[in-house]
Coordinates of C-alpha atoms in Angstrom, one line a residue:
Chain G
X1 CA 29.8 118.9 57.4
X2 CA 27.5 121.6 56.8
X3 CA 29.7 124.3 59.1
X4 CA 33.0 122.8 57.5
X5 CA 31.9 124.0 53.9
X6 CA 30.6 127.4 55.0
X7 CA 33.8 128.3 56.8
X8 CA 36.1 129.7 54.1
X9 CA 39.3 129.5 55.8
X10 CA 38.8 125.4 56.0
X11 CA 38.1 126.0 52.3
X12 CA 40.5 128.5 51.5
X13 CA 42.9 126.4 53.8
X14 CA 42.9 123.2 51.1
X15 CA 43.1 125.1 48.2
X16 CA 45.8 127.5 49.3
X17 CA 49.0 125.4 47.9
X18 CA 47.2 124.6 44.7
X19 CA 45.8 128.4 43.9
X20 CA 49.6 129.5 44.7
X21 CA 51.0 126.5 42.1
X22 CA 48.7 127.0 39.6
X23 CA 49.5 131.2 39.8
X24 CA 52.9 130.6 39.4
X25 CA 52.6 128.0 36.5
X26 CA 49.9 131.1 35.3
X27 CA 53.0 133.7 36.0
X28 CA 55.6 132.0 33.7
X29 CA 53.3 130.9 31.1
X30 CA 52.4 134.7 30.8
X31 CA 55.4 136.3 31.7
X32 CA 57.7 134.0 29.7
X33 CA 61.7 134.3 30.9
X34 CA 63.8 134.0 27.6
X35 CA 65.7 131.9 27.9
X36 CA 69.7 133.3 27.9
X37 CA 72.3 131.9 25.4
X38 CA 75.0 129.8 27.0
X39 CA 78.5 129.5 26.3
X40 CA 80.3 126.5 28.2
X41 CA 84.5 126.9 27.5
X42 CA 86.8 124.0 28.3
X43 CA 90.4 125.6 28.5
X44 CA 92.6 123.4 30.6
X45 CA 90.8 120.7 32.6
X46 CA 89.2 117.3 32.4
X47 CA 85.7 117.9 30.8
X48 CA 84.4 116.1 34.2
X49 CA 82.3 119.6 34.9
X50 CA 80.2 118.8 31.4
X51 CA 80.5 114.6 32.4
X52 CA 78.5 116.0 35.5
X53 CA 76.3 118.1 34.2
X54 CA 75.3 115.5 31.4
X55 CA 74.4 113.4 34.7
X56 CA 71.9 115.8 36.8
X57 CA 68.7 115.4 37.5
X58 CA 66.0 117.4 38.8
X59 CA 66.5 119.7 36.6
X60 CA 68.5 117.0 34.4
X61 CA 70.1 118.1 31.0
X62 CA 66.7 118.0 28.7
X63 CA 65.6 120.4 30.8
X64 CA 68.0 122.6 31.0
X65 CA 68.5 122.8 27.2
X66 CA 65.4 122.9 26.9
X67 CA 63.7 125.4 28.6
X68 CA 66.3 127.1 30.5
X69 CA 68.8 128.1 27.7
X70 CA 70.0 128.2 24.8
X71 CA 73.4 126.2 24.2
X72 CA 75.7 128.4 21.8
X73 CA 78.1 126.6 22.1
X74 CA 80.5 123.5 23.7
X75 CA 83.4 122.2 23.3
X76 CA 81.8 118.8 24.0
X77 CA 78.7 119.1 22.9
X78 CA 78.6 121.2 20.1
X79 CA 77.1 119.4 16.7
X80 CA 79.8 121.0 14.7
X81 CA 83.4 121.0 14.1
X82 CA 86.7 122.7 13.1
X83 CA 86.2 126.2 12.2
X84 CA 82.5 126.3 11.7
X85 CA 82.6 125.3 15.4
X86 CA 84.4 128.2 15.9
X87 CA 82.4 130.7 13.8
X88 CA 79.7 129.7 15.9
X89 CA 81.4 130.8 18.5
X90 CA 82.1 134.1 17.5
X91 CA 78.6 134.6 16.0
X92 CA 77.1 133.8 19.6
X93 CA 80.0 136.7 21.2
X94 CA 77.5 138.9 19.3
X95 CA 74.5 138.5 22.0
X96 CA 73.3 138.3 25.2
X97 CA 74.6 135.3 26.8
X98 CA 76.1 133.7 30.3
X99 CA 79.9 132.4 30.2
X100 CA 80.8 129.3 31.9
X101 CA 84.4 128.4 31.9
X102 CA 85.7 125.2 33.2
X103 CA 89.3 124.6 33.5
X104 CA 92.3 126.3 34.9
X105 CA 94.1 128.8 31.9
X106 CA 97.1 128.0 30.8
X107 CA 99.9 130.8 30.1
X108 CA 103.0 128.9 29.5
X109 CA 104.3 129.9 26.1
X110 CA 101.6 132.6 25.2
X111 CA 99.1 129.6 26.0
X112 CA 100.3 127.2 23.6
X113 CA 99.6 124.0 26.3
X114 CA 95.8 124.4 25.6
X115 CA 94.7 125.1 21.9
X116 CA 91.0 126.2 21.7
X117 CA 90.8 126.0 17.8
X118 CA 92.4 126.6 15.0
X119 CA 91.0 129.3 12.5
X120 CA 92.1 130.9 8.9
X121 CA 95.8 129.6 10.0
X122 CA 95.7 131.0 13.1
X123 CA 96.1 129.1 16.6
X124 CA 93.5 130.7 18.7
X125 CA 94.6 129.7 22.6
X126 CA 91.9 129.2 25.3
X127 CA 93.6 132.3 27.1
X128 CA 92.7 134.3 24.3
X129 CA 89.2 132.9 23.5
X130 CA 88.1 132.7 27.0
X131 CA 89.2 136.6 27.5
X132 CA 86.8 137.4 24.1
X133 CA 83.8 136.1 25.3
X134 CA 84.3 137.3 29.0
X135 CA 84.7 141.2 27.3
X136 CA 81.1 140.2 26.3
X137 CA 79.5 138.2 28.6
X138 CA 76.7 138.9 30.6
X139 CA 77.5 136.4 33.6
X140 CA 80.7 134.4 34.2
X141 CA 80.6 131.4 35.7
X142 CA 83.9 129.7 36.8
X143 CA 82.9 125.7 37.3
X144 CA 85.3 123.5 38.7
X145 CA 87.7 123.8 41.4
X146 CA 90.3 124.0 38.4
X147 CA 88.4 127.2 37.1
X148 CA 87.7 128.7 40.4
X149 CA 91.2 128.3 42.1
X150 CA 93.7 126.6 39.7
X151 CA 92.8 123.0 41.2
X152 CA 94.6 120.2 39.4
X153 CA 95.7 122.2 36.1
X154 CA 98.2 124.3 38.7
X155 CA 99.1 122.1 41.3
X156 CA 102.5 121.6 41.8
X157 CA 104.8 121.6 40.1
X158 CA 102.5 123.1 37.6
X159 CA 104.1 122.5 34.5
X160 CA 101.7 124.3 31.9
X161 CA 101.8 127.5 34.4
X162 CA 98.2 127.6 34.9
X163 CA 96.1 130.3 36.8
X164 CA 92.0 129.8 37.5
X165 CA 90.0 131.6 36.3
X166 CA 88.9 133.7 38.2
X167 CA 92.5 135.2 38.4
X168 CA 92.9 135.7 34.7
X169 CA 89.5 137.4 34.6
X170 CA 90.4 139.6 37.8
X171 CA 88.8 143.0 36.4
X172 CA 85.5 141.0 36.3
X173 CA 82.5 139.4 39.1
X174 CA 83.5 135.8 38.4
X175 CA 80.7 133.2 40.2
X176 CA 83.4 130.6 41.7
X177 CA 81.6 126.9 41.6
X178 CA 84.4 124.8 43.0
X179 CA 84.3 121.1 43.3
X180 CA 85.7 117.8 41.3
X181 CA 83.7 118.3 39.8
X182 CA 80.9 120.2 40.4
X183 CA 77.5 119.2 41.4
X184 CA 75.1 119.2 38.4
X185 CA 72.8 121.1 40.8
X186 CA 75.0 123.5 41.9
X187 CA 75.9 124.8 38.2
X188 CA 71.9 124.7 36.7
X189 CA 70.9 125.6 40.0
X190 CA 73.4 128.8 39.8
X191 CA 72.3 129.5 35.9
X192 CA 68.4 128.7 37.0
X193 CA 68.9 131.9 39.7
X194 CA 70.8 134.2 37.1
X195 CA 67.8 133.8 34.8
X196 CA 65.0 134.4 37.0
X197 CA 66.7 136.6 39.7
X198 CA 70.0 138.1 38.8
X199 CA 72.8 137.7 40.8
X200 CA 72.7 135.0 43.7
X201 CA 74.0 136.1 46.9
X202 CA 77.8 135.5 47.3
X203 CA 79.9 134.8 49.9
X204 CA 83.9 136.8 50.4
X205 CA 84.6 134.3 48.0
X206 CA 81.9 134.5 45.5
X207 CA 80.5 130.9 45.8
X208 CA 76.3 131.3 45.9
X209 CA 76.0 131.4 49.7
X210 CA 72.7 128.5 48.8
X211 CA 75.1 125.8 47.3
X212 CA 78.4 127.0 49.6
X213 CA 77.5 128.4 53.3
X214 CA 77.9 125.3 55.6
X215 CA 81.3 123.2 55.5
X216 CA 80.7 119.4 55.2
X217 CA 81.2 118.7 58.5
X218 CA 78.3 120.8 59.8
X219 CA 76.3 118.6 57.9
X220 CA 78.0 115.1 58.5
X221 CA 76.1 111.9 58.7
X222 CA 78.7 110.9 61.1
X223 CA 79.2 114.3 63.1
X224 CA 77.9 112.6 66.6
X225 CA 80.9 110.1 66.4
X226 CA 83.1 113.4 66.5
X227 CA 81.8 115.3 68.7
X228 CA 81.9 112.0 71.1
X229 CA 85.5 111.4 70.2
X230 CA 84.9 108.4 68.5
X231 CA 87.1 108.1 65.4
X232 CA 87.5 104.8 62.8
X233 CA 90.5 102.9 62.6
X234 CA 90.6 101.9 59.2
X235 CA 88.6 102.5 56.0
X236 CA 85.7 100.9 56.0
X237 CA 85.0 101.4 60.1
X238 CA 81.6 103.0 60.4
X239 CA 82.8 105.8 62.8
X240 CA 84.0 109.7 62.2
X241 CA 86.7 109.4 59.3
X242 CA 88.6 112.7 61.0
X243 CA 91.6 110.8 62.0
X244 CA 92.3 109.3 58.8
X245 CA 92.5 112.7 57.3
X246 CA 89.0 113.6 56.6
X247 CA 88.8 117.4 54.8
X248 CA 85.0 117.7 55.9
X249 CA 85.7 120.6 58.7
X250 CA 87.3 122.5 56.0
X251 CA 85.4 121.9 52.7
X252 CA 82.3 124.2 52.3
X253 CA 79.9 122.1 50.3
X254 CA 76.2 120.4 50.8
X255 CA 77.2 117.3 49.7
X256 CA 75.6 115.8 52.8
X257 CA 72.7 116.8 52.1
X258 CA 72.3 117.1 48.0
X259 CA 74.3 113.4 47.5
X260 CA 75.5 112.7 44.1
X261 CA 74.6 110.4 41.6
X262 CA 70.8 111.0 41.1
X263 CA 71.1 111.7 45.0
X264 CA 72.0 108.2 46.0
X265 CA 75.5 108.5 47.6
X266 CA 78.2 110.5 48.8
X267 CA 81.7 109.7 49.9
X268 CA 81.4 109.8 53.5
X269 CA 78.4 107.5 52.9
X270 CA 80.6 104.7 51.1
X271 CA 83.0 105.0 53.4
X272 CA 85.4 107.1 52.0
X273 CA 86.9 110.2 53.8
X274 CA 86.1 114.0 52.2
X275 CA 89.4 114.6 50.3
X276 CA 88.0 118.5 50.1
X277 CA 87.7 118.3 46.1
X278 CA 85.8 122.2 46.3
X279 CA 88.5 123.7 48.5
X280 CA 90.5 126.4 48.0
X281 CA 94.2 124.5 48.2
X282 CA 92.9 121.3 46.7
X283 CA 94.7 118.9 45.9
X284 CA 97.9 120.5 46.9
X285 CA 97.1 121.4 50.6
X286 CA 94.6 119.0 50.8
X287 CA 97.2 116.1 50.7
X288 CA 97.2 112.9 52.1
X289 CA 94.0 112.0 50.9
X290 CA 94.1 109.1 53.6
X291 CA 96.5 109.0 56.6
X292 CA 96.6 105.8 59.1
Chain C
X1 CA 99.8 120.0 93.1
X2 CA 96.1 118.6 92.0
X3 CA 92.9 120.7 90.5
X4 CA 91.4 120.8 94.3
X5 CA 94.6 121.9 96.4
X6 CA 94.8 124.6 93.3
X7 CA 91.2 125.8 93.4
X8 CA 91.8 126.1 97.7
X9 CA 95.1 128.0 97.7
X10 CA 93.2 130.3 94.9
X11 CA 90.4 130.9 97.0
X12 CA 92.2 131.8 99.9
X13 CA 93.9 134.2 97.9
X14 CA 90.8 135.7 96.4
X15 CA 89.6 136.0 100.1
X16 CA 92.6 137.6 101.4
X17 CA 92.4 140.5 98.2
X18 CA 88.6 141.0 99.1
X19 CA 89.0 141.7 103.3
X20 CA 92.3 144.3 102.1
X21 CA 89.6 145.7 99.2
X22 CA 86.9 146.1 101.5
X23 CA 89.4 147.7 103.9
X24 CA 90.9 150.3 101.7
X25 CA 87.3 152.0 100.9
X26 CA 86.9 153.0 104.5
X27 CA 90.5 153.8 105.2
X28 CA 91.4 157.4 104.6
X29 CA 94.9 157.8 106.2
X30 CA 97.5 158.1 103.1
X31 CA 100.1 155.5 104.5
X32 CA 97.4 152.9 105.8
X33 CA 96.4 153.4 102.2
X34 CA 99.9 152.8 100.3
X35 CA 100.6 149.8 103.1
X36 CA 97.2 147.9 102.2
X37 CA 97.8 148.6 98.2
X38 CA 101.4 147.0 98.6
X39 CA 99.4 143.7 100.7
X40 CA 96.7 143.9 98.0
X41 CA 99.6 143.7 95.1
X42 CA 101.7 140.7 97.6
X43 CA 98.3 138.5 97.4
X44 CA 98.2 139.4 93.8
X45 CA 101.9 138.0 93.0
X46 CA 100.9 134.9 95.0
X47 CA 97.8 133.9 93.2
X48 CA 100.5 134.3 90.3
X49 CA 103.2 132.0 91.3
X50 CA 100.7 129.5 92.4
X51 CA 99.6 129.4 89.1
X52 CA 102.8 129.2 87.5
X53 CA 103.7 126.4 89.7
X54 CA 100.2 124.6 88.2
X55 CA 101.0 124.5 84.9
X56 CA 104.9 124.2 85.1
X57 CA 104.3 120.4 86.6
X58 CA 101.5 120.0 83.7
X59 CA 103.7 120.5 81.1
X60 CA 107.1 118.8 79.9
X61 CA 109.9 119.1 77.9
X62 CA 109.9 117.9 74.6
X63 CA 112.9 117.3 72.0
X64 CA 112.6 117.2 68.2
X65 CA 112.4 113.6 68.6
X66 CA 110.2 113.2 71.2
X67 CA 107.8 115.5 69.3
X68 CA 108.0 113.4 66.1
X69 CA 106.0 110.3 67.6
X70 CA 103.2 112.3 68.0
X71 CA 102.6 112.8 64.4
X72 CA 98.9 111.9 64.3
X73 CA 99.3 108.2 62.7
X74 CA 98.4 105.4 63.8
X75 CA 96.0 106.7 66.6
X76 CA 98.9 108.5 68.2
X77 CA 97.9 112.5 69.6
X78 CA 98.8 114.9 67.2
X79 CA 101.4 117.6 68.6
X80 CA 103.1 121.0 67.1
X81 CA 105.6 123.5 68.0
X82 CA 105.1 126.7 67.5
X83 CA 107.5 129.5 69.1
X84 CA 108.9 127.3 71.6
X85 CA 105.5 125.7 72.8
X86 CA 104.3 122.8 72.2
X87 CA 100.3 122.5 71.6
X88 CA 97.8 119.2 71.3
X89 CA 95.7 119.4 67.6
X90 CA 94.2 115.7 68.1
X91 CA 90.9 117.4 68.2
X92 CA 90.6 120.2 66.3
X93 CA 88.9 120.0 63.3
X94 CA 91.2 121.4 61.1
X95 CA 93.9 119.0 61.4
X96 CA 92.1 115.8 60.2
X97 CA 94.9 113.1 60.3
X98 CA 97.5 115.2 61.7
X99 CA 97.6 117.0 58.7
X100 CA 97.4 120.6 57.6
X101 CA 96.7 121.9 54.5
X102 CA 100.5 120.1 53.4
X103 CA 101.6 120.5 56.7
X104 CA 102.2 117.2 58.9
X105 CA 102.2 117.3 62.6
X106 CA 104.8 116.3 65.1
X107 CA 107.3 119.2 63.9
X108 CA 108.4 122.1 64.9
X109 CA 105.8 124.6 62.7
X110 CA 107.3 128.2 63.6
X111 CA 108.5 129.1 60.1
X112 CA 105.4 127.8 58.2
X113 CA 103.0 129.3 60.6
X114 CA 104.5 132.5 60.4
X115 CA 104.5 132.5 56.7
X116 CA 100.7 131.5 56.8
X117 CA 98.9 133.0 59.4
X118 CA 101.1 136.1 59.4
X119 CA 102.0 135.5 62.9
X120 CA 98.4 135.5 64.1
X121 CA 98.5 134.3 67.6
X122 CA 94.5 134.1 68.2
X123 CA 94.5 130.9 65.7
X124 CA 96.6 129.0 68.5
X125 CA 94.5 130.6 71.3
X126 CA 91.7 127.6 71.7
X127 CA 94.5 124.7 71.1
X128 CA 95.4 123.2 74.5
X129 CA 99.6 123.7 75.3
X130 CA 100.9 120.4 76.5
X131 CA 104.6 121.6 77.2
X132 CA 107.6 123.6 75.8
X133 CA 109.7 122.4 73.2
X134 CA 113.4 122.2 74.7
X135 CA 116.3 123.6 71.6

């Protein structure tokens, strides 16, 4: 005993982890990060980016509102209406914030298919208002697969002619965060990185390379069934869903890992083949969903 | 003609090409040379044709109707034509159900690959030919 508390590596050993926790808790308290305003846009979508955000965990909503930013404004969220809604909205232009814009844009008609609000008389389109606040913003955030490649909104026939995104804003570094919808990680985890270290690396298609970089097959629960040549039947077999139509070897996403839900399930896991929700040609060239 | 027979006729070839190589290097008369060059080049065109012959009893002939059984349903192999041939995409990861980003397998695929891939052989390079697709 008496040689174990003279050594200080043993001691420094069991007190390294808690010295580094405690200097980083020491690090933020001092060095506090303000916290950025946010702006969260619907233009034309589902609101099922916001639905999943309202549902994360780890950090979950509190926290994020919280500590991590300052909510401007939301189309969902926002405690007021009509044109004081809106006046918030342009009073928040007037800082330092981080755009998020879920939803395809709609151009048909000068934009008439998706109205963000109407002010003084005037119809204000989401076109227009998500094109002020991007002249302003300091980060853009496309969420959605609707917002990061036209998803659902455009798919054909595409009535409303809507564009993502990321294409209406092409003069600009848009952060694509595809997926239907996204995963409540992905987006604060995205927003958590632009606070505390800038830009996240991207890949040639500007996902963050942490959330995006291996395809859903690399990570498969039920990869050894493929790679065997062992393939299911019917929905519900317990083998490699590939034959039925599985989009997993062409979907870039962790879900095998992360999970969804408060990290309980994903679709492979309940059976259910990938139908590639975060890729590129979704739902479009990601049709049949299931093929037997 | 079998894997084994094939692997034989090859070698004997390869053996042949070797003794006539080995020969050239110490053979300094010009028309010794140009004789052993054109038995060098008859060896080559061999190991050729045998080849050929390999895979022309592999393969088969498949109409436009043949090909659409093998749409990828049902547990049946998934097959495409592109320029003529005919390749296998059962396996490969891409084509999950016999399908392809909208495109369904068992058809003859020239004009949608070509608008795609921009004619870009190299993405048909790994896919196993099964036969030639008869017009």
């Amino acid at each position: 005993m008496n040689i174990i508390k003279n050594c200080p590596i043993i001691e420094s050993k069991s007190q390294t982890a808690m010295t580094l926790i405690n200097e980083s808790i020491e690090y933020i308290k001092q060095n506090a990060l303000p916290k950025l305003n946010l702006i969260w846009l619907e233009a034309t979508g589902c609101s099922g980016n916001i639905i999943s955000l309202l549902n994360g965990e780890n950090p979950g909503l509190y926290f994020l509102l919280k500590k991590m930013v300052n909510l401007k404004y939301d189309n969902t969220l926002s405690p007021s209406q009509g044109e004081k809604a809106f006046e918030e909205f342009l009073d928040a232009l007037n800082t330092e914030f981080i755009l998020v814009v879920e939803g395809a844009i709609s151009l048909k008609d000068g934009g008439l298919y998706s109205i963000f609000a109407r002010y003084k008389g005037d119809i204000i389109t989401s076109a227009k208002a998500v094109k002020m606040a991007a002249d302003k913003a300091k980060y853009i955030l496309a969420v959605g697969t609707c917002s990061s490649y036209g998803g659902i909104s455009s798919a054909s026939p595409n009535p409303s002619d809507s564009i993502s995104t990321f294409d209406y804003l092409n003069d600009k570094t848009v952060i694509r965060i595809p997926g239907c919808p996204a995963h409540p990680d992905w987006v604060t985890g995205t927003i958590a990185h632009l606070i505390s270290f800038g830009m996240p690396l991207l890949d040639e298609k500007n996902r963050p390379l942490m959330f995006y970089s291996l395809t859903v097959h690399d990570g498969c629960t039920r990869r050894s069934f493929f790679n065997k040549g062992i393939f299911a039947k019917k929905l519900g077999d317990l083998e490699c869903m590939f034959k039925l139509g599985c989009r997993g070897p062409v979907t870039k996403t962790d879900c095998p890992n992360r999970k969804w839900n408060q990290y309980v399930n994903w679709p492979i896991g309940d059976n259910t083949p990938c139908i590639g929700c975060a890729q590129e040609t979704f739902p479009d060239g990601m049709e049949p969903f299931i093929r037997y | 003609m079998d894997k084994k027979e094939l692997s034989i006729l090859l070698k004997e070839c390869y053996k042949n090409i070797f003794n006539l190589k080995n020969m050239l290097i110490y053979t300094q008369c010009p028309i010794k040379r140009t004789q052993i060059e054109d038995e060098i080049l008859f060896e080559i065109n061999k190991a050729l044709y045998i080849l050929e012959d390999y895979t022309k009893c592999r393969q088969r002939e498949f109409t436009i109707e043949e090909l659409s059984k093998y749409d990828g349903s049902l547990g049946n192999p998934a097959y495409i034509a592109v320029n003529g041939i005919v390749y296998d995409v059962s396996n490969s990861p891409v084509w999950g159900g016999g399908t392809h980003f909208g495109a369904v397998a068992g058809v003859d695929l020239t004009s949608q690959f070509e608008k795609c891939h921009k004619g870009d052989l190299t993405k048909l390079k790994n896919l196993p030919i099964v036969g030639t697709l008869k017009v």
